[in-house]
Structures are given as C-alpha cells and as structure tokens.
Tab-separated table of N, CA and C in Angstrom:
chain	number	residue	atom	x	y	z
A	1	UNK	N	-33.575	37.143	91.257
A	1	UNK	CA	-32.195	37.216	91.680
A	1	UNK	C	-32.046	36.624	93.078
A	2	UNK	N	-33.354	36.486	94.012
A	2	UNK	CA	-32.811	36.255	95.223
A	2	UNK	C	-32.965	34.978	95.493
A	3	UNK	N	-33.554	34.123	94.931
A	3	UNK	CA	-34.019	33.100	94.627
A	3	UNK	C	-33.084	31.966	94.846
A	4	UNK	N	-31.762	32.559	93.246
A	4	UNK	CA	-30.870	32.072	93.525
A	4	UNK	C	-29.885	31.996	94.288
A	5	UNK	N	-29.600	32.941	94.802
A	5	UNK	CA	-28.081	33.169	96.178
A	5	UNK	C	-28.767	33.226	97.449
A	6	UNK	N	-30.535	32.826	97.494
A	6	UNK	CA	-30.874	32.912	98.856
A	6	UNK	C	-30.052	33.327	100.286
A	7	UNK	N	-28.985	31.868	99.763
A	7	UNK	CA	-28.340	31.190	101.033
A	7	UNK	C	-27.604	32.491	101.559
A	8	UNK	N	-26.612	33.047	100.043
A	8	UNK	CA	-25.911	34.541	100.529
A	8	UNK	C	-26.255	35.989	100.780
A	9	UNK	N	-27.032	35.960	99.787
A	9	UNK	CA	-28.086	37.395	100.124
A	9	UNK	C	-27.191	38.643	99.659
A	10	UNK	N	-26.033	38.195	98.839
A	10	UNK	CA	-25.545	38.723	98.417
A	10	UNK	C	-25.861	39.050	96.686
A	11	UNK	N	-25.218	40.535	96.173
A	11	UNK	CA	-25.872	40.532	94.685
A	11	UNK	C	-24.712	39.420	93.785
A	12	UNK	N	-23.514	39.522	94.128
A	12	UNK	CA	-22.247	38.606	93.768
A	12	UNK	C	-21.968	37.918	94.479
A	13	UNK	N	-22.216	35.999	94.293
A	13	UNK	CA	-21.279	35.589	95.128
A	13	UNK	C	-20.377	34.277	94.643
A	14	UNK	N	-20.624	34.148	93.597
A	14	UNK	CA	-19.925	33.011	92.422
A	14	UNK	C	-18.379	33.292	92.578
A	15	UNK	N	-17.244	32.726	93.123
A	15	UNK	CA	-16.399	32.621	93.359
A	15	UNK	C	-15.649	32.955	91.278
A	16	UNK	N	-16.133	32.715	90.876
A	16	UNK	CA	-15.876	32.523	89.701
A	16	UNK	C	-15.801	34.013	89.120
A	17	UNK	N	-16.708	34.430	89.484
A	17	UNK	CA	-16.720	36.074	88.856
A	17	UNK	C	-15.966	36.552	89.689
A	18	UNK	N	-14.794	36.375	90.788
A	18	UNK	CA	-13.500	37.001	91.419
A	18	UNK	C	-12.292	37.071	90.561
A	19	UNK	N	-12.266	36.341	89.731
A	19	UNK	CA	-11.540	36.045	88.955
A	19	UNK	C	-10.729	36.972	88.905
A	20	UNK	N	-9.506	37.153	87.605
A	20	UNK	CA	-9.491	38.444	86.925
A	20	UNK	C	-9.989	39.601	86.274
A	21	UNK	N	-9.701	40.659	86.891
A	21	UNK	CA	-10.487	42.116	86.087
A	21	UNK	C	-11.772	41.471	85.337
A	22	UNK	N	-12.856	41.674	86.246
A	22	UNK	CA	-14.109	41.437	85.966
A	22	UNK	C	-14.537	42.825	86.058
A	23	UNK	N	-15.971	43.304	85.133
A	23	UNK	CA	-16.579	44.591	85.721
A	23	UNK	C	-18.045	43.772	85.404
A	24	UNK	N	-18.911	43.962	86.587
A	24	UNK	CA	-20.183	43.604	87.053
A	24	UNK	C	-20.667	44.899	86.450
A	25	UNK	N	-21.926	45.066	86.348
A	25	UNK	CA	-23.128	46.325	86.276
A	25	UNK	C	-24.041	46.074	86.178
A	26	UNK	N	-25.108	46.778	87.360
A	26	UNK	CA	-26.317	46.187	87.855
A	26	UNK	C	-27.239	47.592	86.820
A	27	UNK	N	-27.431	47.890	86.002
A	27	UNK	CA	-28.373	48.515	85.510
A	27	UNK	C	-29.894	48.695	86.014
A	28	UNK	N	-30.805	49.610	86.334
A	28	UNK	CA	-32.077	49.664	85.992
A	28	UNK	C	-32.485	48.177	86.986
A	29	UNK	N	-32.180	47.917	87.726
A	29	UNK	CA	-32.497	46.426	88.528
A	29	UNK	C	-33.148	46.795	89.511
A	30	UNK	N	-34.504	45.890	90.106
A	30	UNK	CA	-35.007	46.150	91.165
A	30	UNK	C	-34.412	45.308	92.012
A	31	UNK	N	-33.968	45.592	93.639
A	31	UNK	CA	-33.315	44.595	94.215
A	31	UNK	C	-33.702	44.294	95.182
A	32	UNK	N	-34.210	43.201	95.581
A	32	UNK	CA	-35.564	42.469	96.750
A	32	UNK	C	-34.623	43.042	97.567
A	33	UNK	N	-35.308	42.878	99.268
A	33	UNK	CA	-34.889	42.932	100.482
A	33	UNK	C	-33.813	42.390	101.123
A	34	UNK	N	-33.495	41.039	100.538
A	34	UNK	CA	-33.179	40.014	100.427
A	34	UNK	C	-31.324	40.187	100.321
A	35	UNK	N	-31.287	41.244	99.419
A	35	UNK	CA	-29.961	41.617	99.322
A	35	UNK	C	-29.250	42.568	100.529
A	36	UNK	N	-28.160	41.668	101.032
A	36	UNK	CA	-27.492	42.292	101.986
A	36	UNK	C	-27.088	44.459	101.611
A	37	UNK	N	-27.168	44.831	102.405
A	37	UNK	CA	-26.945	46.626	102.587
A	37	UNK	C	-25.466	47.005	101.719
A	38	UNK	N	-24.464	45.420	102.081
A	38	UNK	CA	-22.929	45.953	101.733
A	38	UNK	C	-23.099	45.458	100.332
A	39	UNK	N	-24.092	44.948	99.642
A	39	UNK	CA	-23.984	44.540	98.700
A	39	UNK	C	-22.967	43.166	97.773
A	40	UNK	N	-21.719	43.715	98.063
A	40	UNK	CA	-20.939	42.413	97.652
A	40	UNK	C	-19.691	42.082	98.403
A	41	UNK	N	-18.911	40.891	98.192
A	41	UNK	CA	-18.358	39.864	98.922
A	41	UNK	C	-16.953	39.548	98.222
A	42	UNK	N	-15.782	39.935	99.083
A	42	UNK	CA	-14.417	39.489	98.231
A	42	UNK	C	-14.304	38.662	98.586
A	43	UNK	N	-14.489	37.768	99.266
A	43	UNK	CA	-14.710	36.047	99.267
A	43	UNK	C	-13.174	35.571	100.191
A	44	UNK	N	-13.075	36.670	101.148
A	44	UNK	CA	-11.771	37.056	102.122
A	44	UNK	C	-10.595	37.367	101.020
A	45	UNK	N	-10.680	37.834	100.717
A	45	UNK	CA	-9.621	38.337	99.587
A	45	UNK	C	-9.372	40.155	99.330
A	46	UNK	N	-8.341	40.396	100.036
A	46	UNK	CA	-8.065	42.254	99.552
A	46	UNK	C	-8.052	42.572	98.291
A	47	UNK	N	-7.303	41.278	97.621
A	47	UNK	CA	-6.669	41.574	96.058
A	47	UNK	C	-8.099	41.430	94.841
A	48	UNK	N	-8.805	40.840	95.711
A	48	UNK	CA	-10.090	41.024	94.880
A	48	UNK	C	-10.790	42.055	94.537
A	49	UNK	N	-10.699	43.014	95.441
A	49	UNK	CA	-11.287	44.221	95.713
A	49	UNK	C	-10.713	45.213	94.501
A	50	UNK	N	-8.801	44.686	93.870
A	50	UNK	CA	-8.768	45.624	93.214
A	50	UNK	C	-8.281	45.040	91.831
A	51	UNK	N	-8.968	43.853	91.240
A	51	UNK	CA	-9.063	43.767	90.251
A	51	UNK	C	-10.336	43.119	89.577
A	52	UNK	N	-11.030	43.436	90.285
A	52	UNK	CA	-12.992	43.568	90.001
A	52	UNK	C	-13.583	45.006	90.375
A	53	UNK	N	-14.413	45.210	88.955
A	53	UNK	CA	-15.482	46.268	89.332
A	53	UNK	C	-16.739	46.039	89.651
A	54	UNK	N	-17.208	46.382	90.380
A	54	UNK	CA	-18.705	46.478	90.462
A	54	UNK	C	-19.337	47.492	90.811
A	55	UNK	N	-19.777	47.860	89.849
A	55	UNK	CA	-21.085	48.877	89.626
A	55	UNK	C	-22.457	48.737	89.963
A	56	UNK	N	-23.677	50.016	89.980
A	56	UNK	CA	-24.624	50.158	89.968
A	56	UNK	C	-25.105	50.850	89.097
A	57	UNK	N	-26.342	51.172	88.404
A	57	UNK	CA	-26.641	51.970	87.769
A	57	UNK	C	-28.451	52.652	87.895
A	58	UNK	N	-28.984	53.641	88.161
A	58	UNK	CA	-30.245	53.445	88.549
A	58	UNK	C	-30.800	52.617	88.692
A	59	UNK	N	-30.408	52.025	90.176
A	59	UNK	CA	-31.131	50.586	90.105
A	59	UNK	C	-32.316	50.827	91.833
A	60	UNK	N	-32.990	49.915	91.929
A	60	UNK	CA	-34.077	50.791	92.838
A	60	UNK	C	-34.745	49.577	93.971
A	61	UNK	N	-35.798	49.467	94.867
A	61	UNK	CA	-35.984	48.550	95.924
A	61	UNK	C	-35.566	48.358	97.108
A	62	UNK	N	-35.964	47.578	97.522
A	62	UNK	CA	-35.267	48.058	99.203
A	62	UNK	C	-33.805	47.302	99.623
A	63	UNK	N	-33.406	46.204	98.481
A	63	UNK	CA	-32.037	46.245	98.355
A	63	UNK	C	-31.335	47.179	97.828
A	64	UNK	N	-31.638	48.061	97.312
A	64	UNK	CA	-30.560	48.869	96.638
A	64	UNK	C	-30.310	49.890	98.073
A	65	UNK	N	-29.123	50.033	98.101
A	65	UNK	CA	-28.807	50.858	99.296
A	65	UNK	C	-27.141	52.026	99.162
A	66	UNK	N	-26.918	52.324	98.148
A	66	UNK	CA	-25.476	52.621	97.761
A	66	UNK	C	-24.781	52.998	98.768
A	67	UNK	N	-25.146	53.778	99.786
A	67	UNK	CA	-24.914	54.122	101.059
A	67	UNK	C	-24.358	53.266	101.863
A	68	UNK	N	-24.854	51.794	102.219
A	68	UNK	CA	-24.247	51.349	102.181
A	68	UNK	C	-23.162	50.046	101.957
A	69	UNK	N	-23.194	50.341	101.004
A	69	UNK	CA	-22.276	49.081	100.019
A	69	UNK	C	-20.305	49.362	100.515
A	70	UNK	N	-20.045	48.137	99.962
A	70	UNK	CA	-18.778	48.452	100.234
A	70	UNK	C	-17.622	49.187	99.753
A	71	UNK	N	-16.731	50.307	100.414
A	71	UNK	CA	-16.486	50.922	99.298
A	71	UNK	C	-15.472	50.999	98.020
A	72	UNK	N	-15.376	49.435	97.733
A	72	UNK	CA	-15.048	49.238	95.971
A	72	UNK	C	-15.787	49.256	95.052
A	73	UNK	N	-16.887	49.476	95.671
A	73	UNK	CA	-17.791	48.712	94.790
A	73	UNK	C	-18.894	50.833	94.176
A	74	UNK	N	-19.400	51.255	93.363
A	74	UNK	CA	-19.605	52.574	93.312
A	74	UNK	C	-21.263	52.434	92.009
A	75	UNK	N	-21.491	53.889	92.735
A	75	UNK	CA	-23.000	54.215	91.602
A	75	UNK	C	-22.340	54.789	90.253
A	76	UNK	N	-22.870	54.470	89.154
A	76	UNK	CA	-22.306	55.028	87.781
A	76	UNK	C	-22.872	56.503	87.833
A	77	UNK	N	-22.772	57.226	87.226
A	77	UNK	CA	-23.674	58.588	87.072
A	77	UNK	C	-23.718	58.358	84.950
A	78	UNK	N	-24.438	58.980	84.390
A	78	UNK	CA	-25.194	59.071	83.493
A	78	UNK	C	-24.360	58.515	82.084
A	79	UNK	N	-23.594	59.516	81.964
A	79	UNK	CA	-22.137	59.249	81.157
A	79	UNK	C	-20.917	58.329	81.043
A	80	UNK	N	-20.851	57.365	82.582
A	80	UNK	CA	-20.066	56.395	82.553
A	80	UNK	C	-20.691	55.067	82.627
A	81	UNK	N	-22.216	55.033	83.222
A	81	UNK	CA	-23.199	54.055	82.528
A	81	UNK	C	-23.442	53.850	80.950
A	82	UNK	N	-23.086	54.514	80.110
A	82	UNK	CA	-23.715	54.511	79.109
A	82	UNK	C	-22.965	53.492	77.837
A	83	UNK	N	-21.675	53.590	78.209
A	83	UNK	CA	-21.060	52.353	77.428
A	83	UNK	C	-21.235	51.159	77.702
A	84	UNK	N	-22.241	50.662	79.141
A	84	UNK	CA	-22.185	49.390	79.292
A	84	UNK	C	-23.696	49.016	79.186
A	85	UNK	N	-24.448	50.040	79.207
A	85	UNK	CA	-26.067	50.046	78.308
A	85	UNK	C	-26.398	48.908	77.134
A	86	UNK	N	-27.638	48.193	76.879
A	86	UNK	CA	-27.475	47.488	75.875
A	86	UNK	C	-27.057	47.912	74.693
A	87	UNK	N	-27.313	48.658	73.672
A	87	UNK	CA	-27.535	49.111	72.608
A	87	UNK	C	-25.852	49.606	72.096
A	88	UNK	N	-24.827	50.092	73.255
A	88	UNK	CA	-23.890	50.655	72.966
A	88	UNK	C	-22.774	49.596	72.963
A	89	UNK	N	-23.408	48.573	74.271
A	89	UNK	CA	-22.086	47.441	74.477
A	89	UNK	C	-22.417	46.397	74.000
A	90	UNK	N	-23.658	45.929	72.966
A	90	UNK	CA	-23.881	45.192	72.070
A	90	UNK	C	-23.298	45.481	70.583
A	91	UNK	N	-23.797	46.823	70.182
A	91	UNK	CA	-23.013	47.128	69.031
A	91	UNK	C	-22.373	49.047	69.188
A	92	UNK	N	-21.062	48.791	69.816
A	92	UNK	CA	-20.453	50.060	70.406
A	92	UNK	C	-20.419	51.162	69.010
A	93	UNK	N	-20.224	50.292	67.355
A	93	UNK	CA	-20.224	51.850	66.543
A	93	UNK	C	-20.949	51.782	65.501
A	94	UNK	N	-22.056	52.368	65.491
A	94	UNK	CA	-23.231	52.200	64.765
A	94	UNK	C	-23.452	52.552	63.110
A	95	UNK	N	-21.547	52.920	62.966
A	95	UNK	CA	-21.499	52.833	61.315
A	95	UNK	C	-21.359	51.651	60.894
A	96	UNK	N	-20.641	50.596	62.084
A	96	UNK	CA	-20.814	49.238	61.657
A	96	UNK	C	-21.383	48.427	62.748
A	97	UNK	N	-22.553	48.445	62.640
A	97	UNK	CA	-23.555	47.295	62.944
A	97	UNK	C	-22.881	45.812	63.030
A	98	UNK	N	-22.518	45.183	64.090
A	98	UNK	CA	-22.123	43.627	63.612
A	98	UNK	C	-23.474	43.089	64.204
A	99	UNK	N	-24.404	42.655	65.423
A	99	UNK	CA	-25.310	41.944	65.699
A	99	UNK	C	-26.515	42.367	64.892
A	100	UNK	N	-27.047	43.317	64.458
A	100	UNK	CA	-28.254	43.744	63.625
A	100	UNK	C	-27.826	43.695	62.028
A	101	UNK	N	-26.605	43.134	61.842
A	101	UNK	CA	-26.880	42.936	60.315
A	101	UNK	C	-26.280	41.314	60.249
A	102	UNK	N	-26.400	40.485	61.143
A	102	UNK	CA	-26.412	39.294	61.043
A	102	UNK	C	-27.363	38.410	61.264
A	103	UNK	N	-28.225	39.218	62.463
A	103	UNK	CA	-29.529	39.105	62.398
A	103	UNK	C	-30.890	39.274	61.076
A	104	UNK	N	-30.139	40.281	61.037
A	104	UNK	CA	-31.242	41.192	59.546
A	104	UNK	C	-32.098	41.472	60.178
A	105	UNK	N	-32.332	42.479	61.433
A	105	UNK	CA	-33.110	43.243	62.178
A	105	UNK	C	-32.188	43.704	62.686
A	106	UNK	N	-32.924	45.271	63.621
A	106	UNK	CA	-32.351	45.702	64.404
A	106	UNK	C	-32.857	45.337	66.048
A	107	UNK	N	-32.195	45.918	66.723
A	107	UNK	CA	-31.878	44.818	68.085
A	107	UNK	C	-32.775	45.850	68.895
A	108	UNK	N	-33.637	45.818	69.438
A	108	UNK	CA	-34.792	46.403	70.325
A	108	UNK	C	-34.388	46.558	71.341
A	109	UNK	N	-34.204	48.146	72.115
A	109	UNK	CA	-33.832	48.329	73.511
A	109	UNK	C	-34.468	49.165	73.748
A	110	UNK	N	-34.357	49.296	75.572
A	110	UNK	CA	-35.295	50.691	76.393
A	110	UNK	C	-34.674	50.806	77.423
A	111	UNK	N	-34.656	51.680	78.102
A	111	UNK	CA	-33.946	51.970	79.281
A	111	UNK	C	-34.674	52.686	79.838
C-alpha cells in the first residue's frame, strides 16, 4: 500500500474516490509507518467529508492509529463491519448464492 501513494502517505488519496457517496473499509489491514496518523485527505474540500465514508476495521501496525485520524473518518465495531466482510458483501443472502453458483464452487474466506 505504501509503495503506491509514497509521495502522500496517505491511506486515500485518488481524487477519484471523493467523488459521490463513496464508503472505503480498511478491514484486517496491516498499515506500514508510512501512513500519515490523520489517516485521510478531503483534498480541501468540507463537502467531501460528508458524502464519503471511511472506515476501519481491526486493522493493526504502526500506521494504524484511530486516535488519531480525522474525525469523519471512524473504527467499525463487530456488527457494523460485518456487512462489508467478504463472504456477506460478495454474496449478502445465502439462500441465493449468485457468485458460487456461477462459479460452481464456493468462494473461500477467513477473517
């Protein structure tokens, strides 16, 4: 991850993902040093702040800092992570399967 935004050191900084009502979620991510403390960047923009989400989710390293990030930006707790988990936001109702029965397997996850 840091590799690429070196220059910003930020976890978001693609002008592109400001867009409209975006929701980011950093799941289970280790986050190099590398990543700035405030975490992310409205790119001078207020109105950005309130039609993008960005989340965290047990994520760990000496970038991760929730403390202090900026405050639009928030940690999930257990229950509001869980719809954006692979397994649930790949195939949300598991009486109907759409990616594991087009595949003809089922879709392998861990958390």
């Amino acid at each position: 991850m840091c590799n690429h935004w070196q220059w910003r050191n930020f976890i978001c900084t693609s002008w592109t993902t400001m867009g409209t009502f975006w929701k980011v979620v950093y799941a289970y991510t280790w986050m190099d040093a590398c990543i700035k403390p405030v975490g992310w960047h409205n790119w001078g923009k207020s109105e950005n702040e309130r039609s993008a989400c960005f989340y965290e989710y047990r994520c760990s390293g000496p970038g991760c800092n929730p403390l202090k990030r900026v405050t639009w930006a928030r940690e999930l707790v257990d229950d509001e992570a869980e719809q954006f988990l692979m397994h649930y936001f790949i195939d949300p109702n598991p009486d109907r399967p759409w990616l594991s029965q087009r595949m003809g397997l089922k879709v392998p996850f861990s958390a």
